[in-house]
mmCIF file with all atom_site columns, C-alpha atoms in Angstrom:
data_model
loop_
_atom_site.group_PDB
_atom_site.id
_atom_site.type_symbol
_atom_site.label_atom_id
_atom_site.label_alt_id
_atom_site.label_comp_id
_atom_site.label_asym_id
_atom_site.label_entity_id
_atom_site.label_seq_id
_atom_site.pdbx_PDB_ins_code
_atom_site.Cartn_x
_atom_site.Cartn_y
_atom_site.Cartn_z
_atom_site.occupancy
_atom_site.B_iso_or_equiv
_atom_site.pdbx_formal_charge
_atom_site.auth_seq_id
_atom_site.auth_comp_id
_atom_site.auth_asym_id
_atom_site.auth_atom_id
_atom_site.pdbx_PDB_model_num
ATOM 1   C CA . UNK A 1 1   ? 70.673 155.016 34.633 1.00 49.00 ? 1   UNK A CA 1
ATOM 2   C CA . UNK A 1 2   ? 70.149 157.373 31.774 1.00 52.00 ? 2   UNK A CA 1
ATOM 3   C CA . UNK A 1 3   ? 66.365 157.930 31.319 1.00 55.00 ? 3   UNK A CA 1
ATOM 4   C CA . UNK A 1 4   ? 67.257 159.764 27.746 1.00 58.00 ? 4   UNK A CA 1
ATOM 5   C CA . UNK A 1 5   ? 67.245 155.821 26.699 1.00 64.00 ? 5   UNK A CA 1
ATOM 6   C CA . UNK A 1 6   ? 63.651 154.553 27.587 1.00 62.00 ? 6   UNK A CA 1
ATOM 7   C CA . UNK A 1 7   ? 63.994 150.887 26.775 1.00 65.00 ? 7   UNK A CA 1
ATOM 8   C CA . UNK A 1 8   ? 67.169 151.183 28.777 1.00 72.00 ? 8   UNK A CA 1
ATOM 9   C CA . UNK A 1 9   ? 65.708 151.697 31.765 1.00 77.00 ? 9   UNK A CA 1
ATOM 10  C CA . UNK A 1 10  ? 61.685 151.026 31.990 1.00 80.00 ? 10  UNK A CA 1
ATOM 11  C CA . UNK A 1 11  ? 60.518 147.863 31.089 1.00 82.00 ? 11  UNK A CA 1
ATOM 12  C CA . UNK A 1 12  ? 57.302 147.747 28.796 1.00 81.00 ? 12  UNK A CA 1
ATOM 13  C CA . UNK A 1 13  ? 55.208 147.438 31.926 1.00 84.00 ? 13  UNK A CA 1
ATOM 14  C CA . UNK A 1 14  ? 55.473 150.597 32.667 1.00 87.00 ? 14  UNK A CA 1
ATOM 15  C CA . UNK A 1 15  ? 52.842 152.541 30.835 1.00 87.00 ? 15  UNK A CA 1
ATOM 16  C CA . UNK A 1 16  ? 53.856 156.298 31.789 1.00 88.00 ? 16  UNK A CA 1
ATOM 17  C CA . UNK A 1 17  ? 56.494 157.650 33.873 1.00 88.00 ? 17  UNK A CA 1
ATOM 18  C CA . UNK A 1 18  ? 56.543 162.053 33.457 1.00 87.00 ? 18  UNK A CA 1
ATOM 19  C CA . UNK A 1 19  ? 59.544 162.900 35.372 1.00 85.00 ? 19  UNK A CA 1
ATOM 20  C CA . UNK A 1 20  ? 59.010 166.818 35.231 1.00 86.00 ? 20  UNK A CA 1
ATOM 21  C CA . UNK A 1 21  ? 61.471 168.533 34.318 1.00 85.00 ? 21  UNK A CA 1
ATOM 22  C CA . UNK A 1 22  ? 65.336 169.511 36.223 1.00 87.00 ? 22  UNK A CA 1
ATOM 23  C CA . UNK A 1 23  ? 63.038 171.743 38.624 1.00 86.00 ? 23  UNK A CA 1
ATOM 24  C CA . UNK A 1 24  ? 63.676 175.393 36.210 1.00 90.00 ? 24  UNK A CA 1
ATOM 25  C CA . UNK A 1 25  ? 61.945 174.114 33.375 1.00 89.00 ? 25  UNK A CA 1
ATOM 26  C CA . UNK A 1 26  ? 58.728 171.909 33.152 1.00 86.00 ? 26  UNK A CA 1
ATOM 27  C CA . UNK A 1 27  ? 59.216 168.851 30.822 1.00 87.00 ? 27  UNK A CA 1
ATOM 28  C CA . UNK A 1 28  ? 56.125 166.396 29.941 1.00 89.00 ? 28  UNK A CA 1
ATOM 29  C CA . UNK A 1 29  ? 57.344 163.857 28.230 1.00 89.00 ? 29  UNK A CA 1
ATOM 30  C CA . UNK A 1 30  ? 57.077 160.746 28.925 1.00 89.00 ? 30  UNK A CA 1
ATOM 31  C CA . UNK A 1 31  ? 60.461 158.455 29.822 1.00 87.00 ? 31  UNK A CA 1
ATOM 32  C CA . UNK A 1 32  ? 58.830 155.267 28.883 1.00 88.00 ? 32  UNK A CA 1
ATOM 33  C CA . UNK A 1 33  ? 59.192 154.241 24.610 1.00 88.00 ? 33  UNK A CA 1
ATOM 34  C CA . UNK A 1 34  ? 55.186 155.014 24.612 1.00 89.00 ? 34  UNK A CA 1
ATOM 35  C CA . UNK A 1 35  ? 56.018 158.268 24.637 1.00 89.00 ? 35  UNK A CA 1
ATOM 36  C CA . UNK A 1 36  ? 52.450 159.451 26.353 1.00 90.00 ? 36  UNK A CA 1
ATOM 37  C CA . UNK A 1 37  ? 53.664 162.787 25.929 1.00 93.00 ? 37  UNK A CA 1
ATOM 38  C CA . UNK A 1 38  ? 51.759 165.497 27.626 1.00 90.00 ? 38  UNK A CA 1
ATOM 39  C CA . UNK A 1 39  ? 50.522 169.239 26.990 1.00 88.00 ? 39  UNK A CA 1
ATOM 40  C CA . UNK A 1 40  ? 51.143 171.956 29.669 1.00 88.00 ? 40  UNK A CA 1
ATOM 41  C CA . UNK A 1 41  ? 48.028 173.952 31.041 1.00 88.00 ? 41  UNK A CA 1
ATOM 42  C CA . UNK A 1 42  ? 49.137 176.653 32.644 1.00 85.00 ? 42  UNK A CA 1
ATOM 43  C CA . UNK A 1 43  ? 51.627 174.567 35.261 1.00 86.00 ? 43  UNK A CA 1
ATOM 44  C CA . UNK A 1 44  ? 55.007 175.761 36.822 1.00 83.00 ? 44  UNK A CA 1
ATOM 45  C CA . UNK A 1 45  ? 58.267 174.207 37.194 1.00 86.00 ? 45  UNK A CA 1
ATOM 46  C CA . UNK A 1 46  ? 59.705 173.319 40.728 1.00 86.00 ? 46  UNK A CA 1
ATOM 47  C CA . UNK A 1 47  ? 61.978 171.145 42.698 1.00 88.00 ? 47  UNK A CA 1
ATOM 48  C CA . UNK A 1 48  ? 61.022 168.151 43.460 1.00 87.00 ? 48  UNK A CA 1
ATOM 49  C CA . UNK A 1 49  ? 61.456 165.219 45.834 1.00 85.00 ? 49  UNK A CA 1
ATOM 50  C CA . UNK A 1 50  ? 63.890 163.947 42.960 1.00 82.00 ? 50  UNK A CA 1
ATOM 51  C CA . UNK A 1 51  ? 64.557 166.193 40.362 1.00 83.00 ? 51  UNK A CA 1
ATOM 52  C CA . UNK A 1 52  ? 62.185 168.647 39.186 1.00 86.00 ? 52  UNK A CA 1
ATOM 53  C CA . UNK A 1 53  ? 58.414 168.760 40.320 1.00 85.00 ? 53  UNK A CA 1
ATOM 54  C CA . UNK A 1 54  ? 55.027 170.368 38.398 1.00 85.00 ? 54  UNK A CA 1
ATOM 55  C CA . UNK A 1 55  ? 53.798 173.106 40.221 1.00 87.00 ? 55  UNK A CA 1
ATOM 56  C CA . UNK A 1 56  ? 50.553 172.704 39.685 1.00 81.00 ? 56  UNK A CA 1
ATOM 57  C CA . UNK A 1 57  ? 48.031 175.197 41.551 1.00 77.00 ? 57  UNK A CA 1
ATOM 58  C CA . UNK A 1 58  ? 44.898 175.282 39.673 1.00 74.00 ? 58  UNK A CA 1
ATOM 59  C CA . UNK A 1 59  ? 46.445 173.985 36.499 1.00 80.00 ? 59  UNK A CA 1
ATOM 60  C CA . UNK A 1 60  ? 47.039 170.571 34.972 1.00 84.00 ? 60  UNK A CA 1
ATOM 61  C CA . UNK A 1 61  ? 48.660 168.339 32.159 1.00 85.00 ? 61  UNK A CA 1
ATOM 62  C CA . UNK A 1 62  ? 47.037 166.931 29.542 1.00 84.00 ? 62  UNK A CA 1
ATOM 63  C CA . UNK A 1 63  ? 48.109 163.213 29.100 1.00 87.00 ? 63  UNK A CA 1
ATOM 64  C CA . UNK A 1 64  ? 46.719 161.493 25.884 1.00 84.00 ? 64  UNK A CA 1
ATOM 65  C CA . UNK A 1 65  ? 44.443 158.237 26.948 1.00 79.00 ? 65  UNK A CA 1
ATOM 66  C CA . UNK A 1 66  ? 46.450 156.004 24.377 1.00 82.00 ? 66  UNK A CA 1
ATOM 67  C CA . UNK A 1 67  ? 45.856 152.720 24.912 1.00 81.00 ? 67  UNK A CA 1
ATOM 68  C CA . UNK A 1 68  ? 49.056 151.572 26.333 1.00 84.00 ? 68  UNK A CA 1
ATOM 69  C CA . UNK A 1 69  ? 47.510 153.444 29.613 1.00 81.00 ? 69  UNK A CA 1
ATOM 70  C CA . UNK A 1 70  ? 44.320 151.898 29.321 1.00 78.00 ? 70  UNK A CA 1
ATOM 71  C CA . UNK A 1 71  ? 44.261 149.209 31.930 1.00 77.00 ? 71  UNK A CA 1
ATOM 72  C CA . UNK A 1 72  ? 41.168 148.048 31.581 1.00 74.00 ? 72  UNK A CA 1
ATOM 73  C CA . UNK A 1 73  ? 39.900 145.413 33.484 1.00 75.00 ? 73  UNK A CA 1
ATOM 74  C CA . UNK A 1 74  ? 43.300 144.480 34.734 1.00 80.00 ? 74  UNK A CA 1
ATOM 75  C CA . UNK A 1 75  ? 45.973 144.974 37.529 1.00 87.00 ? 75  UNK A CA 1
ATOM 76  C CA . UNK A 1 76  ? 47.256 148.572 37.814 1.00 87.00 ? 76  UNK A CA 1
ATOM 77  C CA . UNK A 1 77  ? 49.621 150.558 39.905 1.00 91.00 ? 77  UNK A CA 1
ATOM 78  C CA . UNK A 1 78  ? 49.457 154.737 39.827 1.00 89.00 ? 78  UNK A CA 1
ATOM 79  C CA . UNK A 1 79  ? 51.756 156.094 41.595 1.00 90.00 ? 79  UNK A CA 1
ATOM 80  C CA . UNK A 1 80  ? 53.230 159.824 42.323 1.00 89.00 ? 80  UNK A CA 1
ATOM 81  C CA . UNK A 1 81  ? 55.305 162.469 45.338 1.00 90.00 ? 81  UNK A CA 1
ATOM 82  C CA . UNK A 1 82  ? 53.448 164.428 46.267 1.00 89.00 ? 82  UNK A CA 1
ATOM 83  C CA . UNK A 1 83  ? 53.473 167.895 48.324 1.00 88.00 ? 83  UNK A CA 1
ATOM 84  C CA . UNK A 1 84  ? 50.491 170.203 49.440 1.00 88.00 ? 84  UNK A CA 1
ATOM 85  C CA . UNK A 1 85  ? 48.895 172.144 51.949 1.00 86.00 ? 85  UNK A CA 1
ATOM 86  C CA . UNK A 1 86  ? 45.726 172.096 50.545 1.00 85.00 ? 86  UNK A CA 1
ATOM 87  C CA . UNK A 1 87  ? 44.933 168.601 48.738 1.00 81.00 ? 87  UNK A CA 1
ATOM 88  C CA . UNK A 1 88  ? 43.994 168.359 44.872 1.00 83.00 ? 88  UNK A CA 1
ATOM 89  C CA . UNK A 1 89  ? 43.739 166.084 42.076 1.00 83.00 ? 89  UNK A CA 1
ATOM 90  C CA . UNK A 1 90  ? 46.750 163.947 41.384 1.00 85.00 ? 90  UNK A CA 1
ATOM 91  C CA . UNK A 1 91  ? 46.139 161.849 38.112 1.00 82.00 ? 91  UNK A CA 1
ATOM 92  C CA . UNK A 1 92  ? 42.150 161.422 36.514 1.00 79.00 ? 92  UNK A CA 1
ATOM 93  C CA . UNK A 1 93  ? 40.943 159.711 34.071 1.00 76.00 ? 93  UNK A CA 1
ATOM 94  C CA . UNK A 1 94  ? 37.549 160.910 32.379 1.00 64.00 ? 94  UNK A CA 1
ATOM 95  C CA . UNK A 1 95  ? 36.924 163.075 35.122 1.00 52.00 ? 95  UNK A CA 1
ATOM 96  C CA . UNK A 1 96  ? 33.232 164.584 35.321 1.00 50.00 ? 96  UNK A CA 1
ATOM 97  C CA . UNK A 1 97  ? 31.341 161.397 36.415 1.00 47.00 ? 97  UNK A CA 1
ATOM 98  C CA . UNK A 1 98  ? 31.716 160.037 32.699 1.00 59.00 ? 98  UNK A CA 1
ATOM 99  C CA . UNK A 1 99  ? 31.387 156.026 33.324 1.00 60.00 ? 99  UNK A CA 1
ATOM 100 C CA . UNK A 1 100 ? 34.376 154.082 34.117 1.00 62.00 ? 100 UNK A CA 1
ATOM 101 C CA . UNK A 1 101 ? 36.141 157.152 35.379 1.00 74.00 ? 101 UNK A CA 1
ATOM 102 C CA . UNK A 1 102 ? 39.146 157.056 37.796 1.00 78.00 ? 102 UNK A CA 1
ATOM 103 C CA . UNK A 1 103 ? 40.479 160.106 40.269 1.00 82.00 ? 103 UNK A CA 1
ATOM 104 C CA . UNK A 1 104 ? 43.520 159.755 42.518 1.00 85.00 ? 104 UNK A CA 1
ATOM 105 C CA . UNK A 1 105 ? 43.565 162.698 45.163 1.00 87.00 ? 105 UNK A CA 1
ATOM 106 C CA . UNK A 1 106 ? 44.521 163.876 48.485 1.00 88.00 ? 106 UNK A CA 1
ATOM 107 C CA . UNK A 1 107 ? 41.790 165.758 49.612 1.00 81.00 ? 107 UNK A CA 1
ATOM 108 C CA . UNK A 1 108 ? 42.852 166.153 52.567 1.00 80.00 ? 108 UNK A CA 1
ATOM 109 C CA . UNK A 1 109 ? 43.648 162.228 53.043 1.00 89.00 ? 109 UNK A CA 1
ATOM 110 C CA . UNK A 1 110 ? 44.928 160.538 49.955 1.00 88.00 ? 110 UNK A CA 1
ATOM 111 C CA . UNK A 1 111 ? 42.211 158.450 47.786 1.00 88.00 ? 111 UNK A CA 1
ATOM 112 C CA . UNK A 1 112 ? 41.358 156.619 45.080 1.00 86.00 ? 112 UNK A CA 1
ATOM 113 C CA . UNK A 1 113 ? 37.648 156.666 43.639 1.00 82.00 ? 113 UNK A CA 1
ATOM 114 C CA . UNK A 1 114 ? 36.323 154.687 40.474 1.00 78.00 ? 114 UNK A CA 1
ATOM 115 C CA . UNK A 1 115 ? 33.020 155.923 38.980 1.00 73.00 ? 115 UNK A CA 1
ATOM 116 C CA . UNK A 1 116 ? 30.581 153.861 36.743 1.00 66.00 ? 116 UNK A CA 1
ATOM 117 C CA . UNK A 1 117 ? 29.827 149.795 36.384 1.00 65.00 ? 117 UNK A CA 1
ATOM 118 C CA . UNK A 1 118 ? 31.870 148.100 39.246 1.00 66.00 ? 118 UNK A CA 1
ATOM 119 C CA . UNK A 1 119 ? 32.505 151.635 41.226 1.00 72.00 ? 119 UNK A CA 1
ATOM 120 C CA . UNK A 1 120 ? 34.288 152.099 44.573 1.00 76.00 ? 120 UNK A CA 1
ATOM 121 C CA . UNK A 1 121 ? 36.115 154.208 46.500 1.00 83.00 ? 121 UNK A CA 1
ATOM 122 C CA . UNK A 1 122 ? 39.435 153.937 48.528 1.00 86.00 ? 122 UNK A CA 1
ATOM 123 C CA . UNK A 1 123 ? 40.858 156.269 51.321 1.00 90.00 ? 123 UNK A CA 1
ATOM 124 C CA . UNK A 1 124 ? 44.168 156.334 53.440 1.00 90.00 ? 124 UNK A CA 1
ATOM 125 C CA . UNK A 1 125 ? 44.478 157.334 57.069 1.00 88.00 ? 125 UNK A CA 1
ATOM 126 C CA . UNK A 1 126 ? 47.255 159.477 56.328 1.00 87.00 ? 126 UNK A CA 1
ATOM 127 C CA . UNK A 1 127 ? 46.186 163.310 55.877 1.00 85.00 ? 127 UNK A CA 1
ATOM 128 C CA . UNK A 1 128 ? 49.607 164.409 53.353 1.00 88.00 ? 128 UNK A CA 1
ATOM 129 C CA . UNK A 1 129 ? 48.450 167.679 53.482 1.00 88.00 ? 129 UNK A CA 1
ATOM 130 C CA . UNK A 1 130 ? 51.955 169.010 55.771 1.00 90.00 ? 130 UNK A CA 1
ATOM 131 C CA . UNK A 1 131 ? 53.560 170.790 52.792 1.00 90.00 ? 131 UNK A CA 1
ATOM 132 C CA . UNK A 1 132 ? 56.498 167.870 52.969 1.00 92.00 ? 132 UNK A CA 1
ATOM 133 C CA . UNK A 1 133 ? 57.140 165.289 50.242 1.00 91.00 ? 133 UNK A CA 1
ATOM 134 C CA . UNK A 1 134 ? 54.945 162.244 50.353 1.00 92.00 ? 134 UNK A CA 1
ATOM 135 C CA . UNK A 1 135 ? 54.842 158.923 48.350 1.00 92.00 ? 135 UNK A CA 1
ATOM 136 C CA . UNK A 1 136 ? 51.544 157.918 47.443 1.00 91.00 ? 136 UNK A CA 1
ATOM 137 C CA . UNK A 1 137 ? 50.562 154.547 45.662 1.00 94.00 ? 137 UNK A CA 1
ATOM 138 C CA . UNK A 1 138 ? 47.291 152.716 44.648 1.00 92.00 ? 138 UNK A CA 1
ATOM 139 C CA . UNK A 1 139 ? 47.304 149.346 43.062 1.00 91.00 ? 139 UNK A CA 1
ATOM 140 C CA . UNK A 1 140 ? 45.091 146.936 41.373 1.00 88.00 ? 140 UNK A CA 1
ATOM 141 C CA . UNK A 1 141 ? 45.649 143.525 42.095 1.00 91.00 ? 141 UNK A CA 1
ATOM 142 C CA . UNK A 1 142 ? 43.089 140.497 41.139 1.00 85.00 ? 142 UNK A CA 1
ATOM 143 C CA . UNK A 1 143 ? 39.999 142.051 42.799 1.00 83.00 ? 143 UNK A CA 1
ATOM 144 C CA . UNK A 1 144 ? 41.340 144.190 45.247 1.00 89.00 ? 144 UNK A CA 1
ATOM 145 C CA . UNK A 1 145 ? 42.467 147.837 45.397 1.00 89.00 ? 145 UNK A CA 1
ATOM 146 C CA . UNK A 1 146 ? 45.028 148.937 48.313 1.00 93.00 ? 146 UNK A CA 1
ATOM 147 C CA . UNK A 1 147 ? 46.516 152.104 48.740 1.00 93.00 ? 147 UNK A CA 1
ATOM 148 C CA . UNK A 1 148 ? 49.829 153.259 50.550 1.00 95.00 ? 148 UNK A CA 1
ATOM 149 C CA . UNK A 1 149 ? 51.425 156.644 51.878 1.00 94.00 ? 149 UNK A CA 1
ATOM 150 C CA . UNK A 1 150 ? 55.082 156.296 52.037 1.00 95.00 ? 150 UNK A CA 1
ATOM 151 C CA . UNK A 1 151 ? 55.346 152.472 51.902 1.00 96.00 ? 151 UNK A CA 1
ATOM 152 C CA . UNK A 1 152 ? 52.625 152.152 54.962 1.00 96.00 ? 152 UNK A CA 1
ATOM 153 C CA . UNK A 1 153 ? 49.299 150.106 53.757 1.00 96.00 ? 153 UNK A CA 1
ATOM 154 C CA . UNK A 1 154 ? 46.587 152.665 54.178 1.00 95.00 ? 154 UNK A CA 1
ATOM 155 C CA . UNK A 1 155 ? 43.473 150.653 52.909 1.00 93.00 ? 155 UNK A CA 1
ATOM 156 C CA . UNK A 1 156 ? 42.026 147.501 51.078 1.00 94.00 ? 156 UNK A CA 1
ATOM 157 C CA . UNK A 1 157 ? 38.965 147.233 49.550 1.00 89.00 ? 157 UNK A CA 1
ATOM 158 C CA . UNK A 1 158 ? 37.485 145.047 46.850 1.00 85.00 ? 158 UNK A CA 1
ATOM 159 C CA . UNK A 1 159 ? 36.674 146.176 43.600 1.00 78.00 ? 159 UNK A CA 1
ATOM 160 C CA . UNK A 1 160 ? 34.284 144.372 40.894 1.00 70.00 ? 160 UNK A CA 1
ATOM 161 C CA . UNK A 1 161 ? 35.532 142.676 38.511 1.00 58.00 ? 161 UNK A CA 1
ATOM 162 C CA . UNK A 1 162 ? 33.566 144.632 35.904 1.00 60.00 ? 162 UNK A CA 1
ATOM 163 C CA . UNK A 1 163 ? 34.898 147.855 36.641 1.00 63.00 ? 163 UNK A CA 1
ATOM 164 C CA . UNK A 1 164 ? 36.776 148.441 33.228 1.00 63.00 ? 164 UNK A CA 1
ATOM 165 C CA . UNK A 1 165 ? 38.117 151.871 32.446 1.00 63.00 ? 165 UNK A CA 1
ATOM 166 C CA . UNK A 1 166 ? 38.668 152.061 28.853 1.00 62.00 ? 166 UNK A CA 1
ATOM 167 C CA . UNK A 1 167 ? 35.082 152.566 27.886 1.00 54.00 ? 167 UNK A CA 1
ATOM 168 C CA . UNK A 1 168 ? 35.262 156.450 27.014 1.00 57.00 ? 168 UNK A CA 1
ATOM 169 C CA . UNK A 1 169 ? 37.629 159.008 27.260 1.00 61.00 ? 169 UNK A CA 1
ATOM 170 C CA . UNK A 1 170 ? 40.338 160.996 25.875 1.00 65.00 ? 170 UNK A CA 1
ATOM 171 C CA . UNK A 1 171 ? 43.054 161.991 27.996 1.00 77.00 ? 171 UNK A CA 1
ATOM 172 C CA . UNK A 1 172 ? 44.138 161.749 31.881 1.00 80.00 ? 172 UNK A CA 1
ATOM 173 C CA . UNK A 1 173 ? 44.871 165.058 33.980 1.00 81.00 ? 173 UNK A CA 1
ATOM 174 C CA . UNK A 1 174 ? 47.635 165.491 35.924 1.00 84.00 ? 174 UNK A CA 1
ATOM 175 C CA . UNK A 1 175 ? 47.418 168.033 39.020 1.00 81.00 ? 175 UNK A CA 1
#
């Protein structure tokens, strides 16, 4: 489907989707109608698993924390491809240990940690650090977090129900 024609293809459940670019030139803007368009820092453009990819080796995006990515309290899924040698930051939110901060990362093995009132942290048993594409996912369901690499559960853990992660912040990193 034509992703020039947002509420054509993602639903309004979908809070962000950054395709990247056609792999020559780097493109942040978002495909969903909440146009959480983002701000290049010094990233490249590459090819991707589909499409184009963000090259992004010590360098990020600036996303906007608007509140249609907010998810509060509530169920979430993050997703992104992913391919490294090395590990790194994929998406953050509030990053520096400011409360009810979020960081999804393969480090070497992917994870997802949550900082501040209801914290917790989430790691796979995959180690996506082979320099070939990988599909990571964490989600939010009810009480419990659960992450996957390449459709294979990784990890479940439960998560407080306090844990909230619109209380400060201005934008989410990505790379």
């Amino acid at each position: 489907a034509d992703q020039s024609k947002p509420n054509g293809v993602w639903s309004g459940n979908y809070a962000g989707v950054w395709h990247f670019g056609n792999g020559t030139q780097l493109s942040l803007s978002d495909s969903t109608s909440n146009t959480n368009n983002g701000s290049d820092q010094g990233n490249g453009a590459t090819v991707g698993q589909i499409g184009g990819a963000m090259s992004a080796n010590n360098s990020y995006a600036l996303i906007p924390y608007t509140n249609s990515l907010k998810f509060g309290a509530g169920d979430f899924t993050i997703s992104s491809w992913v391919q490294t040698s090395s590990g790194g930051t994929l998406a953050a939110a509030n990053q520096c240990g400011i409360g009810s901060s979020w960081i999804f990362s393969v480090g070497p093995p992917l994870s997802f940690a949550t900082f501040g009132a209801g914290s917790g942290y989430l790691q796979s048993s995959a180690n996506p650090t082979d320099n070939t594409w990988h599909y990571g996912v964490v989600t939010r369901s009810g009480g419990t977090l659960t992450i996957y690499v390449d459709g294979v559960l990784q990890s479940m853990q439960g998560i407080s129900s306090t844990y909230n992660s619109d209380a400060s912040g201005t934008e989410i990193d990505l790379g």
